Short mmCIF file of C-alpha atoms in Angstrom, two decimals:
data_model
loop_
_atom_site.label_atom_id
_atom_site.label_comp_id
_atom_site.label_asym_id
_atom_site.label_seq_id
_atom_site.Cartn_x
_atom_site.Cartn_y
_atom_site.Cartn_z
CA MET A 1 24.29 29.94 -37.34
CA ALA A 2 24.10 32.96 -34.17
CA ARG A 3 20.67 31.17 -34.01
CA ARG A 4 21.17 27.66 -34.14
CA GLU A 5 24.28 28.42 -31.47
CA GLY A 6 21.40 30.18 -29.51
CA ALA A 7 19.45 27.27 -29.74
CA ARG A 8 21.91 24.94 -28.85
CA ARG A 9 22.52 26.40 -25.41
CA GLY A 10 19.13 26.73 -24.53
CA TRP A 11 18.44 23.33 -24.54
CA THR A 12 21.52 23.07 -22.19
CA ALA A 13 20.60 24.95 -20.30
CA VAL A 14 17.26 23.55 -19.63
CA ALA A 15 18.92 20.42 -19.76
CA ASP A 16 21.22 21.72 -16.91
CA GLY A 17 18.27 22.95 -14.32
CA GLY A 18 16.76 19.04 -14.53
CA LEU A 19 19.50 17.20 -13.89
CA THR A 20 20.40 19.36 -10.92
CA VAL A 21 16.37 19.31 -10.15
CA ALA A 22 17.22 15.27 -10.06
CA ALA A 23 20.11 15.56 -8.29
CA VAL A 24 18.35 18.20 -5.61
CA LEU A 25 15.83 14.90 -5.63
CA GLY A 26 18.25 12.27 -5.61
CA ALA A 27 19.90 13.52 -2.12
CA ALA A 28 16.43 14.08 -0.36
CA CYS A 29 16.21 10.81 -1.04
CA ILE A 30 19.25 9.62 0.54
CA VAL A 31 19.03 12.11 3.49
CA LEU A 32 15.40 9.92 4.04
CA ALA A 33 16.65 7.12 3.32
CA ILE A 34 19.77 7.87 6.08
CA ALA A 35 17.13 8.31 8.85
CA ALA A 36 15.07 4.99 8.26
CA VAL A 37 18.18 2.96 8.79
CA LEU A 38 18.76 5.86 11.77
CA PHE A 39 15.54 6.13 12.95
CA ASP A 40 13.24 3.86 12.33
CA VAL A 41 10.69 5.89 9.76
CA ARG A 42 8.69 5.53 7.06
CA ILE A 43 5.97 6.95 4.93
CA VAL A 44 2.44 4.67 5.31
CA LEU A 45 -0.41 5.95 3.42
CA PHE A 46 -3.55 5.23 4.13
CA ARG A 47 -5.98 3.96 2.13
CA THR A 48 -9.51 4.20 3.97
CA GLY A 49 -11.39 6.62 6.28
CA SER A 50 -11.02 4.60 9.99
CA MET A 51 -9.68 7.33 11.47
CA GLU A 52 -11.13 10.42 9.86
CA PRO A 53 -11.08 13.75 10.35
CA THR A 54 -7.99 12.92 12.32
CA ILE A 55 -6.40 11.63 8.83
CA PRO A 56 -8.18 10.91 6.02
CA ALA A 57 -8.74 8.35 3.59
CA GLY A 58 -6.31 9.16 0.63
CA SER A 59 -3.62 10.37 3.52
CA ALA A 60 0.37 9.66 3.62
CA ALA A 61 1.99 9.90 7.34
CA LEU A 62 5.10 9.64 9.13
CA VAL A 63 6.00 7.19 11.63
CA ARG A 64 8.80 6.13 13.78
CA GLY A 65 8.93 2.83 15.39
CA ILE A 66 8.99 2.82 19.48
CA PRO A 67 8.98 0.14 22.01
CA ALA A 68 6.06 -0.21 23.62
CA ALA A 69 6.62 0.52 27.52
CA ASP A 70 6.91 4.23 25.23
CA VAL A 71 2.80 3.94 23.92
CA GLY A 72 0.52 5.95 25.63
CA VAL A 73 -2.92 7.39 25.66
CA GLY A 74 -3.79 9.05 23.40
CA ASP A 75 -0.99 8.02 21.09
CA VAL A 76 -1.68 6.97 17.05
CA VAL A 77 0.56 4.28 16.22
CA MET A 78 0.57 1.16 13.89
CA VAL A 79 1.05 -2.38 14.89
CA GLU A 80 2.00 -4.69 12.67
CA ARG A 81 0.12 -7.85 13.04
CA GLU A 82 1.93 -11.20 11.18
CA GLY A 83 0.42 -12.62 8.04
CA GLU A 84 -1.96 -9.44 8.10
CA LEU A 85 -2.11 -5.89 6.99
CA PRO A 86 -0.45 -3.51 9.56
CA ILE A 87 -3.48 -1.45 11.24
CA THR A 88 -2.88 1.99 12.32
CA HIS A 89 -5.75 3.80 14.87
CA ARG A 90 -5.24 5.35 17.83
CA VAL A 91 -4.26 3.80 22.00
CA VAL A 92 -7.23 3.51 24.35
CA ALA A 93 -6.04 1.76 27.25
CA VAL A 94 -2.76 -0.05 28.22
CA ALA A 95 -1.62 -2.69 30.35
CA ALA A 96 0.86 -5.10 30.85
CA VAL A 97 1.81 -8.08 29.91
CA PRO A 98 2.47 -10.58 32.77
CA GLY A 99 6.32 -11.68 32.36
CA ALA A 100 6.90 -9.75 29.21
CA PRO A 101 7.94 -6.64 30.77
CA ASP A 102 9.20 -4.95 27.66
CA ALA A 103 5.62 -5.70 25.76
CA ARG A 104 2.49 -4.02 26.07
CA SER A 105 -1.12 -5.21 25.76
CA ILE A 106 -3.09 -2.59 23.51
CA THR A 107 -6.23 -1.56 23.11
CA MET A 108 -7.29 0.29 20.09
CA ARG A 109 -10.01 2.21 18.24
CA GLY A 110 -10.52 4.17 15.01
CA ASP A 111 -11.05 7.88 15.40
CA ALA A 112 -14.38 7.33 12.88
CA ASN A 113 -15.22 4.01 14.21
CA ALA A 114 -18.18 3.51 16.98
CA THR A 115 -16.71 0.56 19.19
CA ASP A 116 -12.55 -0.54 19.92
CA ASP A 117 -11.12 -3.12 17.96
CA PRO A 118 -12.42 -6.29 18.55
CA ALA A 119 -9.50 -7.70 20.37
CA PRO A 120 -6.26 -6.23 22.56
CA TYR A 121 -2.54 -6.22 20.48
CA GLU A 122 -0.33 -7.40 22.59
CA VAL A 123 3.15 -5.99 21.54
CA THR A 124 6.95 -4.95 21.34
CA HIS A 125 7.73 -2.37 19.58
CA VAL A 126 5.39 -0.34 17.33
CA ARG A 127 5.32 2.81 14.51
CA ARG A 128 3.91 6.62 16.31
CA VAL A 129 2.53 8.15 13.57
CA LEU A 130 4.16 11.75 13.85
CA PHE A 131 2.13 13.64 11.31
CA SER A 132 0.34 13.56 8.44
CA VAL A 133 -0.56 15.29 5.56
CA ALA A 134 -3.91 14.86 3.66
CA GLY A 135 -4.22 13.75 -0.50
CA ALA A 136 -0.79 13.20 -0.31
CA ALA A 137 -1.11 9.06 -0.94
CA PRO A 138 -2.63 9.10 -4.06
CA VAL A 139 0.73 10.96 -5.48
CA LEU A 140 3.20 9.17 -3.56
CA ALA A 141 1.23 5.44 -4.56
CA ALA A 142 1.55 6.72 -8.16
CA ALA A 143 5.52 7.24 -7.95
CA GLY A 144 6.09 3.32 -7.51
CA SER A 145 4.03 3.22 -11.19
CA PRO A 146 6.35 1.35 -13.94
CA TRP A 147 5.63 4.40 -15.74
CA VAL A 148 6.93 6.32 -13.96
CA LEU A 149 10.35 4.96 -13.28
CA GLY A 150 9.63 4.34 -17.30
CA GLY A 151 9.48 8.15 -17.49
CA LEU A 152 12.43 9.40 -15.21
CA THR A 153 14.81 6.60 -16.50
CA LEU A 154 14.00 8.09 -20.01
CA ALA A 155 13.94 11.58 -19.27
CA ALA A 156 17.06 11.14 -17.57
CA THR A 157 18.77 9.85 -20.27
CA THR A 158 17.84 12.07 -23.11
CA LEU A 159 18.68 14.98 -20.48
CA ILE A 160 22.69 13.36 -20.65
CA VAL A 161 22.42 13.24 -24.34
CA VAL A 162 21.16 16.88 -25.13
CA VAL A 163 24.47 18.13 -22.64
CA PHE A 164 27.25 15.51 -23.33
CA TRP A 165 26.41 15.10 -27.45
CA PRO A 166 29.50 15.95 -28.92
CA ARG A 167 29.85 19.03 -30.09
CA ARG A 168 32.29 20.74 -33.07
CA ARG A 169 33.55 24.17 -33.03
CA ARG A 170 34.78 26.00 -34.73
CA GLY A 171 37.99 28.13 -34.98
CA VAL A 172 39.79 25.78 -31.74
CA ALA A 173 41.72 22.66 -32.70
CA ALA A 174 41.95 19.15 -31.31
CA SER A 175 45.68 18.57 -30.05
CA THR A 176 46.95 15.63 -27.84
CA ASP A 177 50.03 15.63 -25.69
CA PRO A 178 52.33 12.41 -25.52
CA ALA A 179 54.65 13.40 -22.86
CA ALA A 180 51.60 13.53 -21.05
CA GLY A 181 49.38 10.01 -22.59
CA GLY A 182 46.78 12.16 -22.13
CA ASP A 183 44.26 13.22 -25.27
CA THR A 184 43.56 18.27 -24.57
CA GLY A 185 41.57 20.61 -25.48
CA GLU A 186 38.20 19.81 -27.17
CA GLY A 187 38.94 15.95 -27.95
CA GLY A 188 39.33 15.62 -24.60
CA THR A 189 36.38 17.61 -23.74
CA ARG A 190 34.64 15.20 -26.46
CA ARG A 191 35.25 11.73 -24.41
CA ALA A 192 35.12 12.91 -21.44
CA ARG A 193 31.45 14.75 -21.99
CA ARG A 194 30.47 11.01 -23.78
CA ALA A 195 31.93 8.75 -20.87
CA SER A 196 30.40 10.59 -18.18
CA GLY A 197 27.39 10.45 -19.70
CA VAL A 198 26.97 6.87 -21.17
CA GLY A 199 28.23 5.83 -17.89
CA ALA A 200 25.26 7.78 -16.04
CA ALA A 201 22.41 6.02 -19.16
CA ILE A 202 24.43 2.55 -17.99
CA VAL A 203 24.08 3.47 -14.40
CA LEU A 204 20.46 4.59 -15.07
CA VAL A 205 18.91 1.63 -17.53
CA ALA A 206 20.60 -0.81 -15.25
CA GLY A 207 18.46 0.53 -12.19
CA ALA A 208 15.08 1.09 -13.77
CA ALA A 209 15.99 -2.51 -14.22
CA VAL A 210 17.15 -4.71 -11.40
CA PHE A 211 13.69 -2.65 -9.48
CA GLY A 212 11.80 -2.40 -11.92
CA ALA A 213 11.35 -5.53 -11.90
CA ALA A 214 8.49 -8.14 -9.91
CA PRO A 215 9.29 -9.01 -6.42
CA PRO A 216 9.90 -12.86 -5.78
CA ALA A 217 6.87 -15.03 -5.34
CA ARG A 218 5.90 -15.37 -1.59
CA ALA A 219 3.34 -18.53 -0.61
CA ALA A 220 0.28 -18.32 -0.76
CA PRO A 221 -1.18 -17.73 2.78
CA VAL A 222 -4.10 -19.86 4.27
CA ASP A 223 -7.64 -19.00 4.64
CA THR A 224 -8.52 -18.51 8.29
CA GLU A 225 -11.16 -21.10 9.99
CA THR A 226 -12.93 -19.12 13.79
CA ILE A 227 -16.65 -20.72 15.53
CA VAL A 228 -18.73 -18.31 17.21
CA GLN A 229 -20.74 -20.30 19.04
CA GLY A 230 -23.63 -18.46 21.08
CA GLU A 231 -26.45 -20.44 23.34
CA VAL A 232 -27.82 -22.04 20.49
CA ILE A 233 -26.45 -21.19 17.45
CA ARG A 234 -23.13 -21.45 15.53
CA LEU A 235 -21.09 -19.56 12.70
CA THR A 236 -18.59 -20.89 11.22
CA SER A 237 -15.82 -18.06 9.30
CA ILE A 238 -13.66 -18.86 7.14
CA GLU A 239 -11.98 -15.95 5.99
CA SER A 240 -9.29 -16.09 2.30
CA PRO A 241 -6.66 -13.40 3.36
CA GLN A 242 -7.23 -11.35 -0.25
CA MET A 243 -9.92 -9.94 1.70
CA ARG A 244 -7.69 -7.60 3.61
CA THR A 245 -5.34 -6.89 0.57
CA LEU A 246 -7.65 -6.68 -2.35
CA ALA A 247 -5.95 -4.68 -6.25
CA PRO A 248 -8.53 -3.63 -8.73
CA GLY A 249 -9.50 -6.39 -10.91
CA THR A 250 -9.30 -8.65 -7.62
CA GLY A 251 -11.56 -9.83 -5.39
CA ALA A 252 -12.25 -12.69 -2.75
CA VAL A 253 -14.66 -15.93 -0.59
CA TRP A 254 -15.76 -15.19 2.79
CA GLN A 255 -18.12 -18.49 3.34
CA VAL A 256 -19.89 -18.30 6.67
CA GLY A 257 -21.64 -21.13 8.14
CA VAL A 258 -24.93 -21.15 10.36
CA SER A 259 -26.55 -23.96 12.13
CA ALA A 260 -28.14 -23.93 15.42
CA ASP A 261 -29.20 -27.08 18.42
CA ALA A 262 -32.15 -26.07 20.19
CA ALA A 263 -33.95 -27.62 22.52
CA SER A 264 -37.16 -26.54 20.37
CA PRO A 265 -38.26 -26.13 16.72
CA GLY A 266 -38.18 -22.30 15.52
CA ILE A 267 -37.01 -20.12 12.96
CA ILE A 268 -33.53 -18.46 12.38
CA THR A 269 -33.44 -15.34 10.73
CA VAL A 270 -29.73 -14.76 8.97
CA SER A 271 -28.78 -11.11 7.74
CA LEU A 272 -25.95 -9.24 6.48
CA ALA A 273 -25.30 -5.13 6.96
CA GLY A 274 -22.23 -3.43 6.11
CA THR A 275 -20.61 -0.33 7.03
CA ALA A 276 -18.09 2.41 6.18
CA ALA A 277 -17.21 6.13 7.06
CA ALA A 278 -17.98 6.66 2.51
CA PRO A 279 -19.78 5.18 -0.66
CA SER A 280 -17.19 2.44 -1.41
CA PRO A 281 -16.72 0.71 -4.94
CA LEU A 282 -16.56 -2.37 -4.12
CA ARG A 283 -18.98 -5.30 -5.39
CA LEU A 284 -21.31 -7.80 -3.53
CA GLU A 285 -22.18 -11.52 -4.94
CA VAL A 286 -23.90 -14.07 -1.43
CA SER A 287 -25.07 -17.25 -2.81
CA GLY A 288 -26.18 -20.17 -0.64
CA CYS A 289 -25.69 -23.82 -0.03
CA PRO A 290 -27.05 -26.46 2.36
CA VAL A 291 -23.42 -27.41 2.84
CA ARG A 292 -20.16 -26.53 2.80
CA TRP A 293 -18.33 -25.21 0.01
CA THR A 294 -16.00 -27.31 -1.98
CA SER A 295 -13.84 -25.30 -3.94
CA ASP A 296 -16.36 -22.96 -5.02
CA ARG A 297 -18.60 -25.96 -5.77
CA CYS A 298 -22.59 -26.92 -4.25
CA PRO A 299 -24.64 -29.12 -5.75
CA GLU A 300 -27.84 -27.13 -4.55
CA SER A 301 -26.78 -23.25 -4.40
CA ALA A 302 -29.00 -20.28 -4.46
CA VAL A 303 -28.29 -16.33 -5.29
CA LEU A 304 -28.54 -14.72 -2.48
CA VAL A 305 -28.09 -11.46 -3.20
CA ALA A 306 -27.22 -10.38 -6.91
CA ASP A 307 -23.91 -8.83 -7.86
CA SER A 308 -24.21 -4.96 -6.70
CA ALA A 309 -22.65 -2.61 -4.53
CA VAL A 310 -21.33 -3.76 -0.87
CA PRO A 311 -23.10 -1.66 1.89
CA THR A 312 -22.30 0.65 3.78
CA ASP A 313 -25.31 2.08 5.94
CA GLY A 314 -25.23 -0.27 8.38
CA THR A 315 -29.12 -1.80 7.59
CA PRO A 316 -28.96 -5.42 8.39
CA ARG A 317 -30.35 -6.91 5.07
CA VAL A 318 -32.47 -10.48 5.55
CA LEU A 319 -30.12 -12.76 3.18
CA ARG A 320 -32.58 -15.83 4.46
CA THR A 321 -34.85 -17.39 7.34
CA MET A 322 -34.34 -21.19 8.58
CA PRO A 323 -35.37 -23.44 10.42
CA ASP A 324 -33.64 -24.41 13.20
CA ASP A 325 -32.18 -27.96 13.39
CA ALA A 326 -31.88 -26.75 8.85
CA GLN A 327 -27.64 -25.38 7.78
CA LEU A 328 -27.09 -22.33 5.83
CA TRP A 329 -23.69 -21.95 4.66
CA LEU A 330 -22.57 -18.31 3.06
CA ARG A 331 -19.97 -17.31 -0.15
CA ILE A 332 -19.77 -13.73 -0.36
CA LEU A 333 -17.58 -12.78 -2.82
CA VAL A 334 -16.77 -9.59 -2.38
CA SER A 335 -14.43 -8.23 -5.63
CA MET A 336 -13.19 -4.65 -6.34
CA PRO A 337 -13.68 -2.92 -10.33
CA SER A 338 -10.24 -2.38 -11.62
CA ASP A 339 -10.81 1.58 -12.33
CA ALA A 340 -10.76 1.76 -8.72
CA GLY A 341 -9.44 5.05 -7.43
CA PRO A 342 -6.47 4.66 -5.25
CA VAL A 343 -8.30 5.57 -2.05
CA VAL A 344 -10.73 2.96 -1.15
CA PRO A 345 -12.56 3.38 2.28
CA GLU A 346 -12.60 0.67 4.63
CA VAL A 347 -15.40 -1.62 4.69
CA HIS A 348 -16.97 -3.56 7.96
CA LEU A 349 -19.02 -7.27 7.05
CA THR A 350 -21.61 -8.19 9.30
CA VAL A 351 -22.92 -12.01 9.06
CA ARG A 352 -25.82 -12.22 11.70
CA ALA A 353 -27.66 -15.10 13.10
CA THR A 354 -31.00 -15.10 15.31
CA GLY A 355 -33.28 -17.10 16.49
CA ALA A 356 -34.02 -19.74 19.54
CA GLY A 357 -33.60 -16.81 22.10
CA ASP A 358 -29.79 -16.60 20.41
CA ALA A 359 -27.75 -13.72 18.75
CA VAL A 360 -24.99 -14.50 16.95
CA SER A 361 -22.59 -11.95 14.72
CA THR A 362 -18.77 -12.18 12.91
CA GLY A 363 -17.32 -10.53 10.28
CA PRO A 364 -13.53 -10.52 8.63
CA GLY A 365 -10.65 -9.68 10.83
CA GLY A 366 -10.00 -5.48 10.41
CA GLY A 367 -12.61 -5.42 7.88
CA LEU A 368 -11.96 -5.52 3.97
CA ALA A 369 -9.54 -3.53 3.99
CA ALA A 370 -6.26 -2.43 6.35
CA THR A 371 -5.60 0.87 7.76
CA GLY A 372 -2.01 1.65 6.57
CA LEU A 373 -0.95 0.24 3.84
CA GLY A 374 2.99 1.22 3.42
CA ALA A 375 3.87 3.37 0.68
CA PRO A 376 5.21 1.09 -2.98
CA LEU A 377 7.79 4.18 -2.84
CA GLY A 378 10.85 1.96 -2.81
CA ALA A 379 11.43 1.51 -6.00
CA ALA A 380 11.23 5.02 -7.13
CA ALA A 381 13.00 5.73 -4.12
CA VAL A 382 15.92 3.99 -5.28
CA GLY A 383 15.39 5.10 -9.19
CA VAL A 384 15.50 8.58 -8.18
CA VAL A 385 19.12 8.50 -6.39
CA LEU A 386 20.22 6.79 -9.28
CA LEU A 387 19.49 9.60 -11.21
CA ALA A 388 20.64 11.59 -8.66
CA ILE A 389 24.38 9.68 -8.77
CA GLY A 390 24.31 9.81 -12.44
CA ALA A 391 23.66 13.91 -12.66
CA GLY A 392 25.74 14.50 -10.37
CA VAL A 393 28.59 12.83 -12.14
CA ALA A 394 27.58 14.24 -15.38
CA LEU A 395 27.47 17.74 -13.87
CA ARG A 396 31.06 17.23 -12.56
CA VAL A 397 32.53 15.74 -15.44
CA ARG A 398 31.26 18.62 -16.98
CA ARG A 399 32.02 21.65 -14.66
CA ARG A 400 35.31 20.67 -15.04
CA THR A 401 35.83 20.75 -18.58
#
C-alpha cells in the first residue's frame, strides 16, 4: 500500500509540475498579447532568403509598427500590400509624398538581391524589425498545427484528471455541517477537486473547438493583367494571386502573351530564367499556344518545358523562336510538392523576349513567395492561454484544499 501511495504521489507531483509550466507559458502569451495591443508588435516568419545573410530563411522576427515619418535609410521594415502578402526588405531611399505630409515613398531592396524592388511603396505606416532569431520559423509554424493544439488539450486534460481524480483516504471520514450549509473534510475536498477539474477540462476543450475551427472563407482574389510595351515587342502578363501564396500540394498559373509590331520581318526569341538564394522545391511546367488560353484550354497547345524543377541559377532558357508577326501565349504552371518543407526560398521568374532591335521582360510581382509571412500563432497562443487559465484555477483550488 505504501508503494502504491508513493507512486500516486509521484504522478501527482509530475502533473503539478506540468500544470505549473503550462501556467507560466500561458502568462507569457498573455504578456505578448498585451504588448501586441499596447505597442503594436507582432511575430513574423521568414520563409524566403531575400534578406540573407541578415535574416536567413527560416527565421522569426519581432516587428513593431511605426509611422512612415520615422522610417530611415537602413531600416528593415515590413510593408503591407493590399491584395498581396506583406514584404520585408531594407529601406534604401525615403522621399516625401506631395500633398500627404504623413506619407512617405520608400524604396526597398532585399539584402540578397542585386536590384531594388520594382517600384517604391507609398506608406503611412510600416513595421520595423526589432530583432530576429534564426531557425525559429519552423518551430513556431508547427505550433499552429491542429495536432499540436489537440495534443496540448489532451495533455492538459490528462494532467487535470491525474491531479484531481477523487481518492479515498484511510482514517479520514467525511463530515457535514448542516448549519454551515456545506461539506467539510475529505468529502468537500473531493467535490472541490472534481468540480475544478471538470471546469478546466471544459474550458480547454471549448477553446480547442473554437480556435481550431477553419477561418471564414474569403472572396477569391482576381487575376492581375499587366502590359509591358517596348518599342516593338509587347508582353501581356496575367498573374494569379496564388503565385505568391503557394502552399504544399497546390499550384498556380502565370500566363504571358508575346506579340510584336515590327516594320520589317524578323525573329523573336522567348526565354525563361529564374533566380533564388538557394535551390527551391517548386516545380514548373510550360506550355505554348498561338492564342490566349481560355480556362486553361488551347486548341493547339504544345509542351515547351516538361515538369521539372524551377530554375534558380539565373541562366535564360530558350522556350521558342517565332516570326515577329505571330503570337505566343505561355502557360506557366508552378506547383509546390506536398512534401515541401516549411521554409521555401523566394524565386523570381522572368520571361524575356528579344528581337527586331527590342528587348522586353516581365515577371510575377514580388516573386513566387513573399518575404515576411505572418506566423499562424493566434490559435496556438490562445490555446496555451486557455490551458494556463484552466491550470491556474485548478492549482488554486487544490492548494486551498
